[in-house]
């Protein structure tokens, strides 16, 4: 992964920030095939709340994808800096309840688009969302989070590193992901938002966190979190995956709440 700039033309020196995901020259055949499959899928996913593919390699070597890039301010860092208790809150405007609701709605909308296009994210978390200067949330699937936040990942059953604190019980047990396991992760994202970026199951080791999730010891309500928002989190953490609301329902509900908040502010 590397950063770059996409020049608009030879005369116009303004540029567009990009990040490049490149396959190694010596990658095995299966890795090259998987990369091409991922490329074909991502090329069709264009939404305002996704970090979108803007270009790709024309030849066979090297294989790379080019994504839009808005800087290193991921949503986790943004809400942590904007927390009322942050010593560095001067660097980011204070985040109000309405901002949190807006972030929740944008993420739900982006995930609704992915679900409609049969794409399972597998690693939804605030660290994997970026925020533009005008506060548009961009969900990323670049896998950068595991490098920036290694403490959030752990090995499970000899698999690759997994975001265990954000995973549903069935995903932890089978290492299989679905739209329903993404909804569980979305509930954890809501908890992250309303705790201003605290790590889920903070104070526990990754293995202790896994055991708590498997035994349905759910995260407690964040301080000052609206009751209806925590109720939504609990719905996302239903033991029966089919009982969890889908992203369309979640987006519609939060959009209604956002409208109520606007009405109450006038």
XYZ file of N, CA and C in Angstrom:
798
model
N 0.847 -1.182 0.000
C 0.000 0.000 0.000
C 0.885 1.235 0.000
N 0.584 2.200 -0.860
C 1.334 3.452 -0.862
C 0.416 4.596 -1.285
N 0.836 5.808 -0.934
C 0.062 7.001 -1.269
C 0.611 7.620 -2.549
N -0.203 8.455 -3.181
C 0.247 9.114 -4.389
C -0.655 10.272 -4.732
N -0.452 10.833 -5.903
C -1.281 11.931 -6.399
C -1.615 11.659 -7.854
N -2.839 11.917 -8.210
C -3.310 11.719 -9.583
C -3.399 13.094 -10.243
N -2.506 13.355 -11.202
C -2.502 14.649 -11.869
C -3.668 14.717 -12.858
N -4.392 15.802 -12.814
C -5.552 15.968 -13.695
C -5.106 16.096 -15.148
N -4.084 16.925 -15.411
C -3.488 17.010 -16.755
C -2.112 17.661 -16.630
N -1.380 17.736 -17.732
C -0.013 18.247 -17.690
C 0.055 19.723 -17.321
N -0.978 20.474 -17.666
C -0.946 21.920 -17.424
C -1.497 22.278 -16.048
N -2.498 21.540 -15.609
C -3.122 21.827 -14.316
C -2.338 21.093 -13.226
N -1.658 21.837 -12.364
C -0.806 21.226 -11.354
C -1.574 20.793 -10.103
N -2.871 21.056 -10.040
C -3.653 20.559 -8.908
C -3.711 19.035 -9.005
N -3.813 18.384 -7.878
C -3.817 16.930 -7.910
C -4.881 16.371 -6.979
N -5.169 15.097 -7.166
C -6.154 14.389 -6.364
C -5.425 13.333 -5.545
N -5.638 13.341 -4.227
C -4.979 12.367 -3.371
C -5.472 10.959 -3.661
N -4.556 10.005 -3.714
C -4.920 8.611 -3.978
C -4.112 7.696 -3.059
N -4.610 6.495 -2.894
C -3.858 5.441 -2.233
C -3.867 4.237 -3.169
N -2.727 3.570 -3.284
C -2.555 2.496 -4.261
C -2.368 1.165 -3.544
N -3.201 0.203 -3.885
C -3.090 -1.159 -3.359
C -2.492 -2.017 -4.454
N -1.281 -2.513 -4.206
C -0.541 -3.214 -5.268
C -0.222 -4.646 -4.839
N -0.313 -5.545 -5.790
C 0.039 -6.943 -5.548
C 1.535 -7.131 -5.772
N 2.160 -7.931 -4.932
C 3.591 -8.177 -5.071
C 3.895 -8.909 -6.377
N 5.072 -8.647 -6.930
C 5.468 -9.268 -8.198
C 5.509 -10.793 -8.101
N 5.913 -11.296 -6.926
C 6.074 -12.740 -6.772
C 4.860 -13.408 -6.123
N 3.706 -12.735 -6.153
C 2.494 -13.293 -5.543
C 2.099 -14.592 -6.251
N 1.637 -15.604 -5.483
C 1.231 -16.870 -6.110
C 0.005 -16.694 -6.995
N -0.250 -17.676 -7.829
C -1.352 -17.598 -8.792
C -2.692 -17.372 -8.116
N -2.950 -18.066 -6.999
C -4.237 -17.920 -6.322
C -4.425 -16.502 -5.809
N -3.340 -15.877 -5.344
C -3.426 -14.493 -4.868
C -3.750 -13.549 -6.016
N -3.170 -13.813 -7.186
C -3.446 -12.985 -8.363
C -4.892 -13.133 -8.808
N -5.401 -14.364 -8.751
C -6.800 -14.600 -9.124
C -7.752 -13.899 -8.160
N -7.464 -14.004 -6.866
C -8.304 -13.348 -5.858
C -8.264 -11.836 -6.013
N -7.097 -11.308 -6.350
C -6.940 -9.869 -6.543
C -7.809 -9.394 -7.705
N -7.819 -10.164 -8.794
C -8.639 -9.794 -9.957
C -10.130 -9.870 -9.629
N -10.533 -10.884 -8.862
C -11.939 -11.003 -8.463
C -12.336 -9.794 -7.622
N -11.484 -9.436 -6.643
C -11.756 -8.277 -5.791
C -11.837 -7.011 -6.627
N -10.939 -6.875 -7.589
C -10.920 -5.700 -8.450
C -12.231 -5.571 -9.225
N -12.706 -6.670 -9.779
C -13.953 -6.647 -10.564
C -15.146 -6.263 -9.701
N -15.134 -6.719 -8.451
C -16.234 -6.388 -7.541
C -16.183 -4.922 -7.157
N -14.999 -4.450 -6.727
C -14.867 -3.081 -6.234
C -15.115 -2.046 -7.328
N -14.830 -2.402 -8.571
C -15.048 -1.462 -9.675
C -16.518 -1.082 -9.812
N -17.412 -1.948 -9.329
C -18.856 -1.700 -9.446
C -19.433 -0.999 -8.217
N -18.617 -0.821 -7.192
C -19.119 -0.257 -5.944
C -18.776 1.224 -5.862
N -19.705 2.066 -6.251
C -19.511 3.512 -6.241
C -20.624 4.156 -5.424
N -20.268 4.700 -4.265
C -21.254 5.314 -3.380
C -20.569 6.420 -2.597
N -21.306 7.447 -2.230
C -20.718 8.595 -1.536
C -20.088 8.210 -0.211
N -20.565 7.149 0.423
C -20.030 6.747 1.727
C -19.054 5.582 1.656
N -18.481 5.358 0.482
C -17.444 4.341 0.309
C -16.174 5.004 -0.208
N -15.015 4.498 0.225
C -13.752 4.900 -0.362
C -13.647 4.174 -1.699
N -13.879 4.884 -2.780
C -14.135 4.238 -4.071
C -12.877 4.029 -4.904
N -12.951 2.997 -5.731
C -11.921 2.702 -6.719
C -12.015 3.741 -7.836
N -10.863 4.347 -8.181
C -10.872 5.358 -9.247
C -10.002 4.949 -10.435
N -9.255 3.853 -10.296
C -8.420 3.412 -11.401
C -7.826 2.042 -11.121
N -7.283 1.436 -12.160
C -6.677 0.113 -12.010
C -5.608 -0.068 -13.080
N -4.792 -1.112 -12.901
C -3.710 -1.364 -13.844
C -4.275 -1.890 -15.157
N -3.659 -1.473 -16.260
C -4.138 -1.898 -17.578
C -3.545 -3.245 -17.980
N -2.334 -3.536 -17.538
C -1.689 -4.789 -17.915
C -1.734 -5.824 -16.813
N -1.026 -6.907 -17.028
C -0.988 -7.979 -16.045
C -0.020 -7.691 -14.911
N 1.063 -6.960 -15.206
C 2.063 -6.679 -14.178
C 2.469 -5.219 -14.252
N 2.582 -4.543 -13.101
C 2.083 -5.033 -11.810
C 0.568 -4.841 -11.703
N -0.083 -5.643 -10.891
C -1.509 -5.476 -10.646
C -1.693 -4.481 -9.504
N -2.502 -3.457 -9.733
C -2.753 -2.505 -8.656
C -4.134 -1.878 -8.807
N -4.645 -1.382 -7.693
C -5.901 -0.633 -7.670
C -5.609 0.750 -7.104
N -6.309 1.744 -7.614
C -6.135 3.119 -7.159
C -7.447 3.586 -6.521
N -7.356 4.040 -5.265
C -8.539 4.506 -4.536
C -8.411 5.988 -4.214
N -9.554 6.652 -4.099
C -9.555 8.036 -3.639
C -8.976 8.067 -2.222
N -8.385 9.206 -1.844
C -7.715 9.298 -0.556
C -7.928 10.688 0.030
N -8.284 10.721 1.312
C -8.604 11.998 1.952
C -7.732 12.275 3.172
N -6.567 11.694 3.229
C -5.672 11.920 4.354
C -5.760 10.797 5.378
N -4.991 10.942 6.443
C -4.868 9.881 7.444
C -5.875 9.992 8.589
N -6.822 10.908 8.502
C -7.779 11.091 9.601
C -8.885 10.034 9.513
N -8.657 8.895 10.144
C -9.728 7.895 10.198
C -10.754 8.320 11.245
N -11.925 7.719 11.186
C -13.029 8.137 12.049
C -12.719 7.869 13.516
N -11.992 6.803 13.809
C -11.636 6.514 15.199
C -10.838 7.667 15.798
N -9.834 8.112 15.070
C -8.999 9.223 15.559
C -9.811 10.512 15.640
N -10.688 10.721 14.672
C -11.499 11.942 14.640
C -12.392 12.055 15.870
N -13.085 10.973 16.214
C -13.991 11.053 17.370
C -13.206 11.090 18.681
N -12.037 10.449 18.718
C -11.215 10.495 19.932
C -10.706 11.913 20.178
N -10.285 12.583 19.104
C -9.811 13.961 19.234
C -10.952 14.918 19.566
N -12.158 14.597 19.111
C -13.314 15.458 19.355
C -14.037 15.167 20.649
N -13.520 14.205 21.416
C -14.152 13.844 22.684
C -14.093 15.010 23.668
N -15.135 15.174 24.485
C -15.117 16.248 25.483
C -13.954 16.133 26.463
N -13.390 14.936 26.613
C -12.301 14.727 27.576
C -10.931 14.711 26.918
N -10.863 14.920 25.599
C -9.580 14.841 24.895
C -8.717 16.058 25.203
N -7.450 15.806 25.482
C -6.496 16.899 25.706
C -6.144 17.594 24.398
N -6.451 16.936 23.272
C -6.108 17.485 21.961
C -7.350 17.952 21.217
N -8.454 18.182 21.935
C -9.715 18.500 21.269
C -9.649 19.814 20.492
N -8.609 20.646 20.767
C -8.480 21.888 20.006
C -8.175 21.639 18.542
N -7.650 20.435 18.224
C -7.265 20.140 16.840
C -8.453 19.689 15.987
N -9.562 19.328 16.627
C -10.780 18.922 15.935
C -11.941 19.600 16.637
N -12.897 20.099 15.872
C -14.074 20.712 16.495
C -14.754 19.724 17.420
N -15.283 20.233 18.546
C -16.000 19.359 19.465
C -17.133 18.637 18.749
N -17.280 17.357 19.059
C -18.290 16.542 18.395
C -19.552 16.507 19.247
N -20.661 16.881 18.646
C -21.944 16.912 19.345
C -22.723 15.632 19.064
N -23.820 15.439 19.805
C -24.658 14.254 19.617
C -25.153 14.145 18.175
N -25.481 15.295 17.578
C -25.991 15.244 16.209
C -24.914 14.769 15.240
N -23.636 15.146 15.503
C -22.546 14.655 14.658
C -22.444 13.140 14.732
N -22.569 12.593 15.936
C -22.489 11.143 16.111
C -23.626 10.451 15.365
N -24.811 11.043 15.450
C -25.967 10.482 14.751
C -25.762 10.530 13.241
N -25.179 11.620 12.774
C -24.903 11.760 11.338
C -23.875 10.726 10.879
N -22.819 10.523 11.663
C -21.826 9.501 11.318
C -22.476 8.118 11.279
N -23.329 7.839 12.275
C -24.015 6.542 12.332
C -24.879 6.333 11.098
N -25.562 7.396 10.661
C -26.445 7.298 9.499
C -25.631 7.086 8.216
N -24.523 7.808 8.074
C -23.699 7.663 6.871
C -23.109 6.256 6.762
N -22.640 5.714 7.880
C -22.064 4.368 7.855
C -23.147 3.343 7.518
N -24.325 3.495 8.116
C -25.429 2.579 7.818
C -25.805 2.657 6.347
N -25.816 3.866 5.784
C -26.166 4.042 4.375
C -25.133 3.374 3.468
N -23.850 3.558 3.790
C -22.809 2.914 2.994
C -22.883 1.399 3.072
N -23.174 0.884 4.276
C -23.288 -0.558 4.450
C -24.550 -1.096 3.782
N -25.605 -0.302 3.749
C -26.810 -0.699 3.025
C -26.500 -0.883 1.545
N -25.717 0.044 0.984
C -25.318 -0.064 -0.421
C -24.497 -1.337 -0.655
N -23.555 -1.630 0.239
C -22.741 -2.839 0.096
C -23.604 -4.093 0.173
N -24.543 -4.112 1.119
C -25.420 -5.287 1.262
C -26.273 -5.484 0.013
N -26.796 -4.392 -0.534
C -27.610 -4.485 -1.746
C -26.803 -5.041 -2.919
N -25.490 -4.828 -2.870
C -24.611 -5.316 -3.937
C -23.880 -6.594 -3.534
N -24.421 -7.256 -2.515
C -23.949 -8.580 -2.089
C -22.474 -8.586 -1.696
N -22.029 -7.493 -1.068
C -20.639 -7.397 -0.624
C -20.601 -7.444 0.894
N -19.832 -8.371 1.446
C -19.671 -8.508 2.894
C -18.362 -7.832 3.289
N -18.405 -6.921 4.248
C -17.215 -6.137 4.583
C -16.207 -6.936 5.403
N -16.652 -7.568 6.488
C -15.846 -8.431 7.365
C -14.990 -7.686 8.392
N -14.802 -6.393 8.232
C -13.942 -5.665 9.175
C -14.447 -4.241 9.371
N -15.746 -4.113 9.620
C -16.328 -2.789 9.826
C -15.965 -2.289 11.221
N -15.343 -1.117 11.266
C -14.935 -0.478 12.519
C -14.621 0.977 12.205
N -14.604 1.835 13.216
C -14.322 3.248 12.946
C -12.915 3.438 12.394
N -11.991 2.538 12.733
C -10.616 2.665 12.213
C -10.578 2.446 10.707
N -11.585 1.768 10.159
C -11.647 1.496 8.724
C -12.631 2.416 8.010
N -12.930 3.530 8.626
C -13.719 4.586 7.980
C -12.869 5.852 7.978
N -12.935 6.591 6.899
C -12.198 7.858 6.819
C -13.197 8.998 6.728
N -12.715 10.188 7.038
C -13.627 11.330 7.048
C -13.014 12.471 6.245
N -13.797 13.019 5.353
C -13.328 14.091 4.488
C -13.380 15.415 5.246
N -12.736 16.463 4.716
C -12.776 17.769 5.384
C -14.192 18.308 5.583
N -15.140 17.901 4.736
C -16.527 18.351 4.916
C -17.390 17.281 5.596
N -16.724 16.407 6.371
C -17.394 15.447 7.264
C -18.223 14.382 6.544
N -17.791 13.972 5.371
C -18.384 12.817 4.708
C -17.610 11.571 5.138
N -18.317 10.574 5.642
C -17.679 9.339 6.070
C -17.481 8.423 4.862
N -16.280 7.867 4.738
C -15.940 6.963 3.638
C -15.517 5.619 4.236
N -16.333 4.596 4.031
C -15.997 3.259 4.516
C -14.914 2.672 3.630
N -13.865 2.156 4.255
C -12.739 1.592 3.517
C -12.698 0.081 3.664
N -12.205 -0.573 2.616
C -11.986 -2.018 2.672
C -10.546 -2.345 2.272
N -9.633 -1.424 2.589
C -8.245 -1.586 2.188
C -7.439 -2.441 3.157
N -7.984 -2.701 4.348
C -7.265 -3.511 5.323
C -6.147 -2.772 6.030
N -6.214 -1.429 6.022
C -5.158 -0.641 6.665
C -5.270 -0.712 8.186
N -6.489 -0.937 8.692
C -6.728 -0.907 10.134
C -5.849 -1.846 10.926
N -5.555 -3.025 10.371
C -4.772 -4.001 11.123
C -3.325 -3.559 11.295
N -2.852 -2.656 10.429
C -1.491 -2.136 10.572
C -1.452 -0.952 11.537
N -2.485 -0.117 11.499
C -2.518 1.065 12.360
C -2.945 0.737 13.785
N -3.784 -0.304 13.938
C -4.321 -0.650 15.258
C -4.136 -2.152 15.513
N -2.903 -2.624 15.632
C -2.662 -4.068 15.769
C -3.295 -4.688 17.009
N -3.499 -3.912 18.064
C -4.082 -4.457 19.292
C -5.544 -4.864 19.112
N -6.177 -4.421 18.012
C -7.581 -4.763 17.756
C -7.731 -6.096 17.022
N -6.618 -6.754 16.709
C -6.659 -7.980 15.906
C -5.981 -9.129 16.649
N -6.435 -10.342 16.346
C -5.858 -11.519 16.981
C -5.999 -12.722 16.057
N -5.165 -13.740 16.293
C -5.254 -14.989 15.540
C -6.361 -15.845 16.128
N -7.162 -16.462 15.279
C -8.234 -17.353 15.726
C -8.189 -18.625 14.892
N -8.083 -19.778 15.550
C -8.089 -21.082 14.860
C -7.049 -21.140 13.731
N -5.896 -20.507 13.934
C -4.857 -20.571 12.913
C -5.165 -19.772 11.659
N -6.215 -18.950 11.702
C -6.581 -18.147 10.531
C -5.698 -16.901 10.478
N -6.013 -16.013 9.564
C -5.316 -14.736 9.513
C -5.766 -13.865 10.678
N -5.106 -12.722 10.849
C -5.493 -11.815 11.927
C -6.937 -11.357 11.726
N -7.705 -11.404 12.802
C -9.130 -11.058 12.721
C -9.494 -10.002 13.762
N -10.481 -9.156 13.438
C -10.909 -8.097 14.364
C -11.859 -8.653 15.427
N -11.338 -9.447 16.338
C -12.165 -10.288 17.206
C -13.172 -9.503 18.049
N -12.824 -8.311 18.493
C -13.722 -7.550 19.369
C -14.942 -7.006 18.616
N -14.891 -7.039 17.309
C -16.002 -6.551 16.481
C -16.791 -7.706 15.845
N -16.378 -8.936 16.106
C -16.985 -10.086 15.432
C -18.163 -10.666 16.209
N -19.129 -11.178 15.468
C -20.295 -11.820 16.077
C -19.897 -13.194 16.611
N -20.691 -13.751 17.540
C -20.376 -15.088 18.065
C -20.288 -16.147 16.976
N -21.224 -16.104 16.010
C -21.198 -17.146 14.973
C -19.978 -17.003 14.073
N -19.526 -15.758 13.842
C -18.321 -15.560 13.030
C -17.079 -16.049 13.774
N -17.040 -15.817 15.085
C -15.911 -16.300 15.885
C -15.868 -17.826 15.907
N -17.039 -18.438 15.929
C -17.096 -19.901 16.024
C -16.800 -20.603 14.709
N -17.167 -19.978 13.605
C -17.042 -20.651 12.300
C -16.032 -19.998 11.369
N -15.591 -18.761 11.696
C -14.732 -17.942 10.831
C -15.410 -17.742 9.474
N -16.726 -17.636 9.505
C -17.499 -17.328 8.304
C -18.269 -16.031 8.550
N -18.241 -15.176 7.569
C -18.858 -13.866 7.700
C -20.090 -13.766 6.807
N -20.988 -12.851 7.172
C -22.223 -12.654 6.421
C -22.668 -11.214 6.602
N -23.731 -10.836 5.905
C -24.300 -9.505 6.126
C -24.772 -9.367 7.567
N -25.221 -10.467 8.168
C -25.691 -10.426 9.550
C -24.540 -10.236 10.537
N -23.365 -10.786 10.210
C -22.220 -10.538 11.085
C -21.715 -9.101 10.912
N -21.869 -8.531 9.712
C -21.560 -7.114 9.515
C -22.470 -6.232 10.371
N -23.724 -6.643 10.536
C -24.666 -5.867 11.360
C -24.223 -5.895 12.818
N -23.758 -7.061 13.299
C -23.212 -7.122 14.658
C -22.060 -6.108 14.793
N -21.153 -6.119 13.811
C -20.016 -5.189 13.842
C -20.495 -3.743 13.830
N -21.566 -3.472 13.092
C -22.109 -2.112 13.056
C -22.571 -1.691 14.447
N -23.166 -2.606 15.202
C -23.558 -2.296 16.573
C -22.358 -1.899 17.414
N -21.215 -2.570 17.181
C -19.990 -2.216 17.911
C -19.484 -0.844 17.452
N -19.645 -0.537 16.169
C -19.269 0.785 15.657
C -20.091 1.872 16.353
N -21.391 1.632 16.531
C -22.220 2.597 17.256
C -21.682 2.801 18.670
N -21.288 1.704 19.312
C -20.732 1.785 20.669
C -19.438 2.598 20.649
N -18.596 2.390 19.622
C -17.372 3.182 19.477
C -17.693 4.674 19.365
N -18.694 4.996 18.554
C -19.050 6.404 18.359
C -19.447 7.060 19.673
N -20.291 6.378 20.443
C -20.837 6.997 21.653
C -19.920 6.868 22.864
N -18.775 6.198 22.701
C -17.734 6.215 23.732
C -16.533 7.028 23.257
N -16.670 7.685 22.126
C -15.599 8.491 21.537
C -14.328 7.667 21.312
N -14.526 6.460 20.796
C -13.384 5.683 20.339
C -12.762 4.736 21.347
N -13.472 4.404 22.415
C -12.917 3.421 23.351
C -12.843 2.044 22.687
N -11.893 1.244 23.086
C -11.785 -0.110 22.558
C -12.852 -0.989 23.208
N -13.613 -1.743 22.424
C -14.601 -2.657 23.009
C -13.925 -3.659 23.946
N -14.582 -3.926 25.075
C -14.051 -4.852 26.084
C -12.669 -4.414 26.557
N -12.507 -3.108 26.716
C -11.232 -2.566 27.181
C -10.902 -3.164 28.547
N -9.642 -3.472 28.751
C -9.215 -4.108 29.990
C -9.162 -5.615 29.900
N -9.756 -6.173 28.855
C -9.711 -7.621 28.621
C -8.641 -7.933 27.578
N -8.048 -9.103 27.686
C -7.197 -9.576 26.597
C -8.102 -9.947 25.424
N -7.523 -10.136 24.257
C -8.330 -10.533 23.109
C -9.051 -11.857 23.372
N -8.370 -12.808 24.020
C -9.002 -14.091 24.307
C -10.154 -13.929 25.290
N -9.978 -13.064 26.297
C -11.067 -12.802 27.246
C -12.245 -12.142 26.544
N -11.950 -11.233 25.612
C -13.019 -10.584 24.841
C -13.781 -11.607 24.008
N -13.044 -12.532 23.390
C -13.680 -13.592 22.595
C -14.641 -14.399 23.446
N -14.197 -14.780 24.636
C -15.047 -15.593 25.522
C -16.280 -14.818 25.961
N -16.136 -13.533 26.201
C -17.298 -12.716 26.587
C -18.314 -12.634 25.452
N -17.818 -12.460 24.235
C -18.724 -12.386 23.083
C -19.441 -13.717 22.890
N -18.700 -14.805 22.987
C -19.302 -16.128 22.808
C -20.362 -16.423 23.872
N -20.192 -15.860 25.051
C -21.185 -16.085 26.116
C -22.211 -14.950 26.188
N -22.220 -14.095 25.159
C -23.190 -12.994 25.028
C -23.157 -12.039 26.219
N -21.945 -11.738 26.697
C -21.775 -10.667 27.680
C -21.598 -9.373 26.878
N -22.703 -8.675 26.680
C -22.722 -7.556 25.748
C -22.098 -6.302 26.348
N -21.632 -5.424 25.467
C -21.086 -4.142 25.889
C -22.168 -3.327 26.595
N -21.778 -2.619 27.641
C -22.743 -1.841 28.416
C -23.028 -0.502 27.736
N -24.092 0.140 28.146
C -24.512 1.404 27.536
C -23.486 2.500 27.829
N -23.006 3.185 26.794
C -22.062 4.293 27.032
C -22.719 5.425 27.815
N -21.918 6.176 28.525
C -22.427 7.338 29.259
C -23.092 8.310 28.288
N -24.241 8.818 28.695
C -24.977 9.834 27.928
C -25.443 9.352 26.556
N -25.412 8.060 26.314
C -25.921 7.535 25.051
C -27.449 7.503 25.091
N -28.144 8.015 24.067
C -29.612 7.959 24.060
C -30.108 6.521 24.172
N -31.179 6.337 24.908
C -31.712 4.990 25.150
C -32.059 4.286 23.848
N -32.629 5.022 22.884
C -33.028 4.376 21.633
C -31.809 3.922 20.833
N -30.670 4.630 20.977
C -29.465 4.214 20.269
C -28.884 2.954 20.900
N -28.887 2.877 22.223
C -28.376 1.652 22.845
C -29.311 0.478 22.559
N -30.607 0.755 22.482
C -31.551 -0.314 22.120
C -31.245 -0.851 20.725
N -30.850 0.044 19.807
C -30.474 -0.392 18.461
C -29.209 -1.255 18.507
N -28.242 -0.844 19.319
C -27.039 -1.669 19.470
C -27.413 -3.075 19.916
N -28.295 -3.163 20.903
C -28.690 -4.472 21.417
C -29.388 -5.306 20.344
N -30.158 -4.657 19.477
C -30.799 -5.379 18.370
C -29.748 -5.930 17.397
N -28.687 -5.149 17.177
C -27.613 -5.609 16.290
C -26.870 -6.793 16.892
N -26.956 -6.930 18.213
C -26.248 -8.007 18.907
C -27.179 -9.156 19.300
N -28.282 -9.307 18.603
C -29.160 -10.442 18.856
C -28.419 -11.753 18.591
N -28.655 -12.739 19.449
C -27.999 -14.029 19.283
C -28.392 -14.735 18.000
N -29.659 -14.595 17.624
C -30.131 -15.169 16.360
C -29.836 -14.163 15.247
N -28.912 -14.481 14.331
C -28.555 -13.526 13.278
C -29.759 -13.015 12.495
N -30.765 -13.868 12.303
C -31.941 -13.461 11.523
C -32.816 -12.454 12.262
N -32.612 -12.334 13.571
C -33.407 -11.382 14.360
C -32.806 -9.978 14.336
N -31.612 -9.848 13.785
C -30.980 -8.527 13.722
C -31.623 -7.701 12.605
N -31.766 -6.397 12.798
C -32.333 -5.560 11.728
C -31.360 -5.516 10.553
N -31.873 -5.334 9.346
C -30.974 -5.183 8.207
C -30.575 -3.711 8.063
N -29.611 -3.456 7.182
C -29.094 -2.088 7.071
C -30.121 -1.121 6.501
N -31.036 -1.607 5.699
C -32.094 -0.743 5.185
C -32.974 -0.235 6.330
N -33.340 -1.134 7.238
C -34.149 -0.750 8.396
C -33.388 0.215 9.292
N -32.105 -0.077 9.506
C -31.288 0.774 10.374
C -31.160 2.176 9.793
N -30.878 2.260 8.488
C -30.728 3.564 7.839
C -32.012 4.376 7.950
N -33.145 3.733 7.695
C -34.433 4.421 7.765
C -34.704 4.933 9.177
N -34.397 4.113 10.166
C -34.657 4.504 11.551
C -33.790 5.686 11.969
N -32.504 5.614 11.648
C -31.600 6.693 12.063
C -31.907 7.978 11.294
N -32.314 7.850 10.050
C -32.682 9.035 9.281
C -33.880 9.746 9.934
N -34.817 8.967 10.453
C -35.956 9.549 11.171
C -35.490 10.252 12.436
N -34.594 9.620 13.179
C -34.060 10.236 14.391
C -33.316 11.528 14.073
N -32.550 11.513 12.977
C -31.804 12.718 12.577
C -32.776 13.852 12.260
N -33.902 13.515 11.610
C -34.920 14.534 11.336
C -35.509 15.087 12.608
N -35.745 14.230 13.592
C -36.264 14.682 14.881
C -35.274 15.623 15.559
N -33.974 15.306 15.464
C -32.957 16.133 16.101
C -32.908 17.507 15.465
N -33.056 17.558 14.139
C -33.085 18.850 13.460
C -34.283 19.674 13.908
N -35.444 19.025 14.016
C -36.657 19.721 14.447
C -36.485 20.286 15.861
N -35.858 19.487 16.729
C -35.692 19.915 18.116
C -34.680 21.030 18.272
N -33.782 21.170 17.282
C -32.751 22.200 17.379
C -33.249 23.555 16.882
N -34.412 23.566 16.233
C -34.932 24.837 15.670
C -35.859 25.536 16.666
